[in-house]
Amino acid sequence: MTDSTPPTPPSPPRIDFGRDVRRLRIFGLWVRVDVRLVAVCALLAAVALGIGIAALANGEYPLTVAEVWHTLVAGTNDFTHTVVVEWRMPRALAAITFGAALGASGAVFQSLTRNPLASPDILGFSSGAYTGAIVVMIVFKGSYIDVAIGAFVGGLASAAVVYLLAFKGGVQGFRLIISGIAVSAMLSSLNTWLTLTADLDTALVAAVWGAGSLNGMTWSQTGLGSLLVLVLLIITLAFARPLRQLELGDDAAKALGVRVEPARLALMLVSVGLIAVVTAAAGPISFIALAAPQIARRVTRSAGVSVVSSAMMGSVLLSASDFVALHALPAMLPVGTVTVVIGGGYLIWLLIHEARRRG
């Protein structure tokens, strides 16, 4: 008797392009895990944590790692606890979480535009957030919460202007970048005019804050900022699948069932929110959002930009930059001055690399 059951068709081959990708069952769901990506992210998290511990131990009142650990675990109420928990930890935690926010925001914009030079710095969103914050500081003499709201509104307004200028039957990456550069230049001029017309004390505070600084971070700023960053990062990760599909182009994304413009707009809003939170707390910190995604992509050797690895790399870069600004220079400087040097070096390297690749 012949079995009439048709043969089972062979499963399609798994193509991972030489990468070690495993399928793991997590909470009843099968998940594809890139082993190298996970390992690199774990290493970056360990490096950021190590820099944070070094920041807690170093300063005018030096401590050992054992003393820092004992203070954190035992919860003693002495001068060491004040130094570690009240004075140094808000700044160290802010460097980690705000760096993650900058890296993730840069990854989203570089994925949407498919351009390594696209970042909130270049597109004008950081300048817009700075404009909103500085208007509240100078004109309305607002509190930290008011400045945070102003930064968010300013970032959204600049994003809306750039989006409308770049929109023509859809948004193309090149048009978005050109529009962003133009808006950023105009906003920078406006910010300079606002600073020059303010009274001396307010102008000095705005100028120092405008360089991007983690000096004087308190738990009220770090706690609220870190909480907002965590929520926005979770939302960003929820859009990870549409983001990967948008990297294929609008037509391919539509064929895969993605509502292109709503998805792109939602990702831009979340990314602007990340930038606004950082800008409200620490000022416009440049170049982390630009450099972190591309450095992470080269370290992980991935074909595209990963939000998770970019966030981890952003934490490492901002934590290291802040440690250098605080301890490795003759005078304590705003962290933005160090990140500008890193970003300039990165741009020079990128130009040389692209020239050699095309030559």
PDB file of N, CA, C and O in Angstrom, residues 117-174:
ATOM      1  N   LEU A 117      26.180  60.243   8.527  1.00  0.00           N
ATOM      2  CA  LEU A 117      26.350  61.608   9.010  1.00  0.00           C
ATOM      3  C   LEU A 117      25.062  62.185   9.600  1.00  0.00           C
ATOM      4  O   LEU A 117      25.058  63.323  10.065  1.00  0.00           O
ATOM      5  N   ALA A 118      23.993  61.417   9.599  1.00  0.00           N
ATOM      6  CA  ALA A 118      22.726  61.896  10.148  1.00  0.00           C
ATOM      7  C   ALA A 118      22.709  61.681  11.654  1.00  0.00           C
ATOM      8  O   ALA A 118      22.933  60.587  12.145  1.00  0.00           O
ATOM      9  N   SER A 119      22.469  62.748  12.385  1.00  0.00           N
ATOM     10  CA  SER A 119      22.328  62.671  13.836  1.00  0.00           C
ATOM     11  C   SER A 119      21.523  63.870  14.284  1.00  0.00           C
ATOM     12  O   SER A 119      21.373  64.845  13.527  1.00  0.00           O
ATOM     13  N   PRO A 120      20.978  63.858  15.503  1.00  0.00           N
ATOM     14  CA  PRO A 120      20.228  65.023  15.978  1.00  0.00           C
ATOM     15  C   PRO A 120      21.052  66.307  15.963  1.00  0.00           C
ATOM     16  O   PRO A 120      20.496  67.393  15.821  1.00  0.00           O
ATOM     17  N   ASP A 121      22.384  66.196  16.118  1.00  0.00           N
ATOM     18  CA  ASP A 121      23.235  67.386  16.043  1.00  0.00           C
ATOM     19  C   ASP A 121      23.161  68.012  14.652  1.00  0.00           C
ATOM     20  O   ASP A 121      23.005  69.232  14.502  1.00  0.00           O
ATOM     21  N   ILE A 122      23.313  67.168  13.640  1.00  0.00           N
ATOM     22  CA  ILE A 122      23.356  67.648  12.260  1.00  0.00           C
ATOM     23  C   ILE A 122      21.974  68.087  11.783  1.00  0.00           C
ATOM     24  O   ILE A 122      21.832  69.084  11.064  1.00  0.00           O
ATOM     25  N   LEU A 123      20.933  67.341  12.191  1.00  0.00           N
ATOM     26  CA  LEU A 123      19.587  67.596  11.690  1.00  0.00           C
ATOM     27  C   LEU A 123      18.904  68.789  12.362  1.00  0.00           C
ATOM     28  O   LEU A 123      17.797  69.154  11.971  1.00  0.00           O
ATOM     29  N   GLY A 124      19.523  69.360  13.378  1.00  0.00           N
ATOM     30  CA  GLY A 124      18.969  70.554  13.995  1.00  0.00           C
ATOM     31  C   GLY A 124      18.062  70.302  15.178  1.00  0.00           C
ATOM     32  O   GLY A 124      17.564  71.258  15.787  1.00  0.00           O
ATOM     33  N   PHE A 125      17.843  69.044  15.555  1.00  0.00           N
ATOM     34  CA  PHE A 125      16.937  68.767  16.659  1.00  0.00           C
ATOM     35  C   PHE A 125      17.565  69.146  18.001  1.00  0.00           C
ATOM     36  O   PHE A 125      16.861  69.606  18.910  1.00  0.00           O
ATOM     37  N   SER A 126      18.869  68.951  18.142  1.00  0.00           N
ATOM     38  CA  SER A 126      19.547  69.376  19.369  1.00  0.00           C
ATOM     39  C   SER A 126      19.498  70.900  19.500  1.00  0.00           C
ATOM     40  O   SER A 126      19.270  71.440  20.591  1.00  0.00           O
ATOM     41  N   SER A 127      19.704  71.596  18.383  1.00  0.00           N
ATOM     42  CA  SER A 127      19.624  73.062  18.417  1.00  0.00           C
ATOM     43  C   SER A 127      18.224  73.525  18.762  1.00  0.00           C
ATOM     44  O   SER A 127      18.040  74.512  19.499  1.00  0.00           O
ATOM     45  N   GLY A 128      17.206  72.822  18.252  1.00  0.00           N
ATOM     46  CA  GLY A 128      15.830  73.176  18.585  1.00  0.00           C
ATOM     47  C   GLY A 128      15.522  72.968  20.052  1.00  0.00           C
ATOM     48  O   GLY A 128      14.860  73.807  20.687  1.00  0.00           O
ATOM     49  N   ALA A 129      15.999  71.839  20.605  1.00  0.00           N
ATOM     50  CA  ALA A 129      15.805  71.597  22.036  1.00  0.00           C
ATOM     51  C   ALA A 129      16.534  72.653  22.859  1.00  0.00           C
ATOM     52  O   ALA A 129      16.023  73.135  23.887  1.00  0.00           O
ATOM     53  N   TYR A 130      17.732  73.037  22.419  1.00  0.00           N
ATOM     54  CA  TYR A 130      18.496  74.077  23.108  1.00  0.00           C
ATOM     55  C   TYR A 130      17.763  75.414  23.043  1.00  0.00           C
ATOM     56  O   TYR A 130      17.701  76.162  24.033  1.00  0.00           O
ATOM     57  N   THR A 131      17.182  75.720  21.889  1.00  0.00           N
ATOM     58  CA  THR A 131      16.432  76.969  21.749  1.00  0.00           C
ATOM     59  C   THR A 131      15.249  77.008  22.707  1.00  0.00           C
ATOM     60  O   THR A 131      15.019  78.015  23.399  1.00  0.00           O
ATOM     61  N   GLY A 132      14.488  75.913  22.750  1.00  0.00           N
ATOM     62  CA  GLY A 132      13.344  75.869  23.662  1.00  0.00           C
ATOM     63  C   GLY A 132      13.761  76.033  25.111  1.00  0.00           C
ATOM     64  O   GLY A 132      13.109  76.752  25.889  1.00  0.00           O
ATOM     65  N   ALA A 133      14.867  75.369  25.489  1.00  0.00           N
ATOM     66  CA  ALA A 133      15.337  75.455  26.869  1.00  0.00           C
ATOM     67  C   ALA A 133      15.851  76.854  27.199  1.00  0.00           C
ATOM     68  O   ALA A 133      15.566  77.400  28.275  1.00  0.00           O
ATOM     69  N   ILE A 134      16.607  77.437  26.285  1.00  0.00           N
ATOM     70  CA  ILE A 134      17.206  78.743  26.573  1.00  0.00           C
ATOM     71  C   ILE A 134      16.151  79.846  26.594  1.00  0.00           C
ATOM     72  O   ILE A 134      16.282  80.825  27.352  1.00  0.00           O
ATOM     73  N   VAL A 135      15.091  79.705  25.819  1.00  0.00           N
ATOM     74  CA  VAL A 135      13.993  80.671  25.885  1.00  0.00           C
ATOM     75  C   VAL A 135      13.350  80.639  27.267  1.00  0.00           C
ATOM     76  O   VAL A 135      13.061  81.679  27.874  1.00  0.00           O
ATOM     77  N   VAL A 136      13.120  79.422  27.785  1.00  0.00           N
ATOM     78  CA  VAL A 136      12.536  79.300  29.124  1.00  0.00           C
ATOM     79  C   VAL A 136      13.482  79.860  30.178  1.00  0.00           C
ATOM     80  O   VAL A 136      13.060  80.545  31.114  1.00  0.00           O
ATOM     81  N   MET A 137      14.789  79.603  30.029  1.00  0.00           N
ATOM     82  CA  MET A 137      15.760  80.076  31.008  1.00  0.00           C
ATOM     83  C   MET A 137      15.862  81.595  31.013  1.00  0.00           C
ATOM     84  O   MET A 137      15.887  82.234  32.076  1.00  0.00           O
ATOM     85  N   ILE A 138      15.929  82.195  29.843  1.00  0.00           N
ATOM     86  CA  ILE A 138      16.202  83.636  29.740  1.00  0.00           C
ATOM     87  C   ILE A 138      14.936  84.472  29.833  1.00  0.00           C
ATOM     88  O   ILE A 138      14.885  85.479  30.543  1.00  0.00           O
ATOM     89  N   VAL A 139      13.899  84.046  29.138  1.00  0.00           N
ATOM     90  CA  VAL A 139      12.690  84.867  29.062  1.00  0.00           C
ATOM     91  C   VAL A 139      11.772  84.640  30.255  1.00  0.00           C
ATOM     92  O   VAL A 139      11.274  85.585  30.876  1.00  0.00           O
ATOM     93  N   PHE A 140      11.566  83.357  30.622  1.00  0.00           N
ATOM     94  CA  PHE A 140      10.585  83.040  31.656  1.00  0.00           C
ATOM     95  C   PHE A 140      11.217  82.691  33.006  1.00  0.00           C
ATOM     96  O   PHE A 140      10.483  82.471  33.978  1.00  0.00           O
ATOM     97  N   LYS A 141      12.549  82.613  33.075  1.00  0.00           N
ATOM     98  CA  LYS A 141      13.247  82.289  34.326  1.00  0.00           C
ATOM     99  C   LYS A 141      12.686  81.009  34.946  1.00  0.00           C
ATOM    100  O   LYS A 141      12.436  80.919  36.153  1.00  0.00           O
ATOM    101  N   GLY A 142      12.491  79.990  34.117  1.00  0.00           N
ATOM    102  CA  GLY A 142      11.814  78.784  34.566  1.00  0.00           C
ATOM    103  C   GLY A 142      12.684  77.856  35.393  1.00  0.00           C
ATOM    104  O   GLY A 142      13.913  77.969  35.428  1.00  0.00           O
ATOM    105  N   SER A 143      12.035  76.909  36.059  1.00  0.00           N
ATOM    106  CA  SER A 143      12.712  75.887  36.849  1.00  0.00           C
ATOM    107  C   SER A 143      13.196  74.757  35.938  1.00  0.00           C
ATOM    108  O   SER A 143      13.050  74.825  34.710  1.00  0.00           O
ATOM    109  N   TYR A 144      13.766  73.709  36.570  1.00  0.00           N
ATOM    110  CA  TYR A 144      14.264  72.584  35.777  1.00  0.00           C
ATOM    111  C   TYR A 144      13.137  71.921  34.986  1.00  0.00           C
ATOM    112  O   TYR A 144      13.308  71.580  33.815  1.00  0.00           O
ATOM    113  N   ILE A 145      11.981  71.746  35.609  1.00  0.00           N
ATOM    114  CA  ILE A 145      10.853  71.118  34.911  1.00  0.00           C
ATOM    115  C   ILE A 145      10.419  71.994  33.741  1.00  0.00           C
ATOM    116  O   ILE A 145      10.123  71.501  32.640  1.00  0.00           O
ATOM    117  N   ASP A 146      10.387  73.295  33.962  1.00  0.00           N
ATOM    118  CA  ASP A 146      10.018  74.211  32.876  1.00  0.00           C
ATOM    119  C   ASP A 146      11.024  74.141  31.725  1.00  0.00           C
ATOM    120  O   ASP A 146      10.641  74.158  30.545  1.00  0.00           O
ATOM    121  N   VAL A 147      12.313  74.063  32.079  1.00  0.00           N
ATOM    122  CA  VAL A 147      13.349  73.963  31.051  1.00  0.00           C
ATOM    123  C   VAL A 147      13.205  72.661  30.277  1.00  0.00           C
ATOM    124  O   VAL A 147      13.370  72.620  29.050  1.00  0.00           O
ATOM    125  N   ALA A 148      12.892  71.568  31.000  1.00  0.00           N
ATOM    126  CA  ALA A 148      12.696  70.279  30.329  1.00  0.00           C
ATOM    127  C   ALA A 148      11.536  70.342  29.339  1.00  0.00           C
ATOM    128  O   ALA A 148      11.628  69.838  28.212  1.00  0.00           O
ATOM    129  N   ILE A 149      10.434  70.965  29.755  1.00  0.00           N
ATOM    130  CA  ILE A 149       9.284  71.100  28.855  1.00  0.00           C
ATOM    131  C   ILE A 149       9.649  71.980  27.660  1.00  0.00           C
ATOM    132  O   ILE A 149       9.302  71.673  26.507  1.00  0.00           O
ATOM    133  N   GLY A 150      10.378  73.071  27.917  1.00  0.00           N
ATOM    134  CA  GLY A 150      10.795  73.939  26.820  1.00  0.00           C
ATOM    135  C   GLY A 150      11.697  73.234  25.831  1.00  0.00           C
ATOM    136  O   GLY A 150      11.571  73.417  24.616  1.00  0.00           O
ATOM    137  N   ALA A 151      12.617  72.405  26.351  1.00  0.00           N
ATOM    138  CA  ALA A 151      13.510  71.660  25.460  1.00  0.00           C
ATOM    139  C   ALA A 151      12.726  70.678  24.599  1.00  0.00           C
ATOM    140  O   ALA A 151      12.994  70.527  23.398  1.00  0.00           O
ATOM    141  N   PHE A 152      11.749  70.005  25.200  1.00  0.00           N
ATOM    142  CA  PHE A 152      10.951  69.040  24.444  1.00  0.00           C
ATOM    143  C   PHE A 152      10.125  69.747  23.366  1.00  0.00           C
ATOM    144  O   PHE A 152      10.073  69.289  22.219  1.00  0.00           O
ATOM    145  N   VAL A 153       9.507  70.857  23.734  1.00  0.00           N
ATOM    146  CA  VAL A 153       8.704  71.606  22.755  1.00  0.00           C
ATOM    147  C   VAL A 153       9.590  72.143  21.637  1.00  0.00           C
ATOM    148  O   VAL A 153       9.239  72.080  20.448  1.00  0.00           O
ATOM    149  N   GLY A 154      10.775  72.689  22.006  1.00  0.00           N
ATOM    150  CA  GLY A 154      11.685  73.190  20.987  1.00  0.00           C
ATOM    151  C   GLY A 154      12.180  72.102  20.059  1.00  0.00           C
ATOM    152  O   GLY A 154      12.279  72.301  18.841  1.00  0.00           O
ATOM    153  N   GLY A 155      12.496  70.933  20.623  1.00  0.00           N
ATOM    154  CA  GLY A 155      12.937  69.822  19.781  1.00  0.00           C
ATOM    155  C   GLY A 155      11.847  69.354  18.838  1.00  0.00           C
ATOM    156  O   GLY A 155      12.093  69.076  17.655  1.00  0.00           O
ATOM    157  N   LEU A 156      10.610  69.264  19.350  1.00  0.00           N
ATOM    158  CA  LEU A 156       9.485  68.860  18.497  1.00  0.00           C
ATOM    159  C   LEU A 156       9.224  69.885  17.407  1.00  0.00           C
ATOM    160  O   LEU A 156       8.947  69.514  16.248  1.00  0.00           O
ATOM    161  N   ALA A 157       9.317  71.167  17.755  1.00  0.00           N
ATOM    162  CA  ALA A 157       9.066  72.207  16.757  1.00  0.00           C
ATOM    163  C   ALA A 157      10.103  72.165  15.646  1.00  0.00           C
ATOM    164  O   ALA A 157       9.762  72.264  14.453  1.00  0.00           O
ATOM    165  N   SER A 158      11.376  72.022  16.012  1.00  0.00           N
ATOM    166  CA  SER A 158      12.421  71.947  14.982  1.00  0.00           C
ATOM    167  C   SER A 158      12.258  70.693  14.138  1.00  0.00           C
ATOM    168  O   SER A 158      12.467  70.713  12.918  1.00  0.00           O
ATOM    169  N   ALA A 159      11.892  69.576  14.780  1.00  0.00           N
ATOM    170  CA  ALA A 159      11.668  68.336  14.024  1.00  0.00           C
ATOM    171  C   ALA A 159      10.514  68.494  13.043  1.00  0.00           C
ATOM    172  O   ALA A 159      10.577  68.014  11.902  1.00  0.00           O
ATOM    173  N   ALA A 160       9.450  69.176  13.478  1.00  0.00           N
ATOM    174  CA  ALA A 160       8.308  69.387  12.590  1.00  0.00           C
ATOM    175  C   ALA A 160       8.685  70.241  11.390  1.00  0.00           C
ATOM    176  O   ALA A 160       8.300  69.950  10.244  1.00  0.00           O
ATOM    177  N   VAL A 161       9.482  71.298  11.643  1.00  0.00           N
ATOM    178  CA  VAL A 161       9.902  72.169  10.543  1.00  0.00           C
ATOM    179  C   VAL A 161      10.776  71.412   9.551  1.00  0.00           C
ATOM    180  O   VAL A 161      10.576  71.481   8.327  1.00  0.00           O
ATOM    181  N   VAL A 162      11.750  70.657  10.076  1.00  0.00           N
ATOM    182  CA  VAL A 162      12.640  69.887   9.201  1.00  0.00           C
ATOM    183  C   VAL A 162      11.844  68.849   8.425  1.00  0.00           C
ATOM    184  O   VAL A 162      12.055  68.644   7.219  1.00  0.00           O
ATOM    185  N   TYR A 163      10.913  68.184   9.093  1.00  0.00           N
ATOM    186  CA  TYR A 163      10.110  67.146   8.439  1.00  0.00           C
ATOM    187  C   TYR A 163       9.265  67.738   7.317  1.00  0.00           C
ATOM    188  O   TYR A 163       9.185  67.168   6.216  1.00  0.00           O
ATOM    189  N   LEU A 164       8.636  68.880   7.575  1.00  0.00           N
ATOM    190  CA  LEU A 164       7.796  69.507   6.553  1.00  0.00           C
ATOM    191  C   LEU A 164       8.629  70.005   5.374  1.00  0.00           C
ATOM    192  O   LEU A 164       8.217  69.897   4.215  1.00  0.00           O
ATOM    193  N   LEU A 165       9.811  70.559   5.656  1.00  0.00           N
ATOM    194  CA  LEU A 165      10.669  71.024   4.570  1.00  0.00           C
ATOM    195  C   LEU A 165      11.185  69.860   3.720  1.00  0.00           C
ATOM    196  O   LEU A 165      11.396  70.011   2.511  1.00  0.00           O
ATOM    197  N   ALA A 166      11.395  68.705   4.362  1.00  0.00           N
ATOM    198  CA  ALA A 166      11.954  67.562   3.641  1.00  0.00           C
ATOM    199  C   ALA A 166      10.883  66.704   2.977  1.00  0.00           C
ATOM    200  O   ALA A 166      11.212  65.850   2.150  1.00  0.00           O
ATOM    201  N   PHE A 167       9.620  66.934   3.322  1.00  0.00           N
ATOM    202  CA  PHE A 167       8.554  66.059   2.830  1.00  0.00           C
ATOM    203  C   PHE A 167       8.135  66.459   1.417  1.00  0.00           C
ATOM    204  O   PHE A 167       7.799  67.611   1.154  1.00  0.00           O
ATOM    205  N   LYS A 168       8.205  65.500   0.543  1.00  0.00           N
ATOM    206  CA  LYS A 168       7.722  65.681  -0.827  1.00  0.00           C
ATOM    207  C   LYS A 168       7.377  64.307  -1.376  1.00  0.00           C
ATOM    208  O   LYS A 168       8.185  63.617  -1.965  1.00  0.00           O
ATOM    209  N   GLY A 169       6.117  63.902  -1.103  1.00  0.00           N
ATOM    210  CA  GLY A 169       5.716  62.546  -1.464  1.00  0.00           C
ATOM    211  C   GLY A 169       6.451  61.505  -0.640  1.00  0.00           C
ATOM    212  O   GLY A 169       6.682  60.394  -1.098  1.00  0.00           O
ATOM    213  N   GLY A 170       6.825  61.854   0.581  1.00  0.00           N
ATOM    214  CA  GLY A 170       7.664  61.006   1.411  1.00  0.00           C
ATOM    215  C   GLY A 170       8.911  61.779   1.830  1.00  0.00           C
ATOM    216  O   GLY A 170       9.158  62.897   1.355  1.00  0.00           O
ATOM    217  N   VAL A 171       9.663  61.201   2.736  1.00  0.00           N
ATOM    218  CA  VAL A 171      10.871  61.850   3.243  1.00  0.00           C
ATOM    219  C   VAL A 171      12.085  61.061   2.791  1.00  0.00           C
ATOM    220  O   VAL A 171      12.216  59.878   3.094  1.00  0.00           O
ATOM    221  N   GLN A 172      12.975  61.716   2.059  1.00  0.00           N
ATOM    222  CA  GLN A 172      14.228  61.108   1.632  1.00  0.00           C
ATOM    223  C   GLN A 172      15.355  61.560   2.549  1.00  0.00           C
ATOM    224  O   GLN A 172      15.366  62.696   3.035  1.00  0.00           O
ATOM    225  N   GLY A 173      16.306  60.666   2.797  1.00  0.00           N
ATOM    226  CA  GLY A 173      17.372  60.943   3.743  1.00  0.00           C
ATOM    227  C   GLY A 173      18.190  62.172   3.398  1.00  0.00           C
ATOM    228  O   GLY A 173      18.463  63.009   4.259  1.00  0.00           O
ATOM    229  N   PHE A 174      18.570  62.320   2.130  1.00  0.00           N
ATOM    230  CA  PHE A 174      19.405  63.442   1.726  1.00  0.00           C
ATOM    231  C   PHE A 174      18.675  64.764   1.940  1.00  0.00           C
ATOM    232  O   PHE A 174      19.237  65.730   2.457  1.00  0.00           O
TER     233      PHE A 174
END
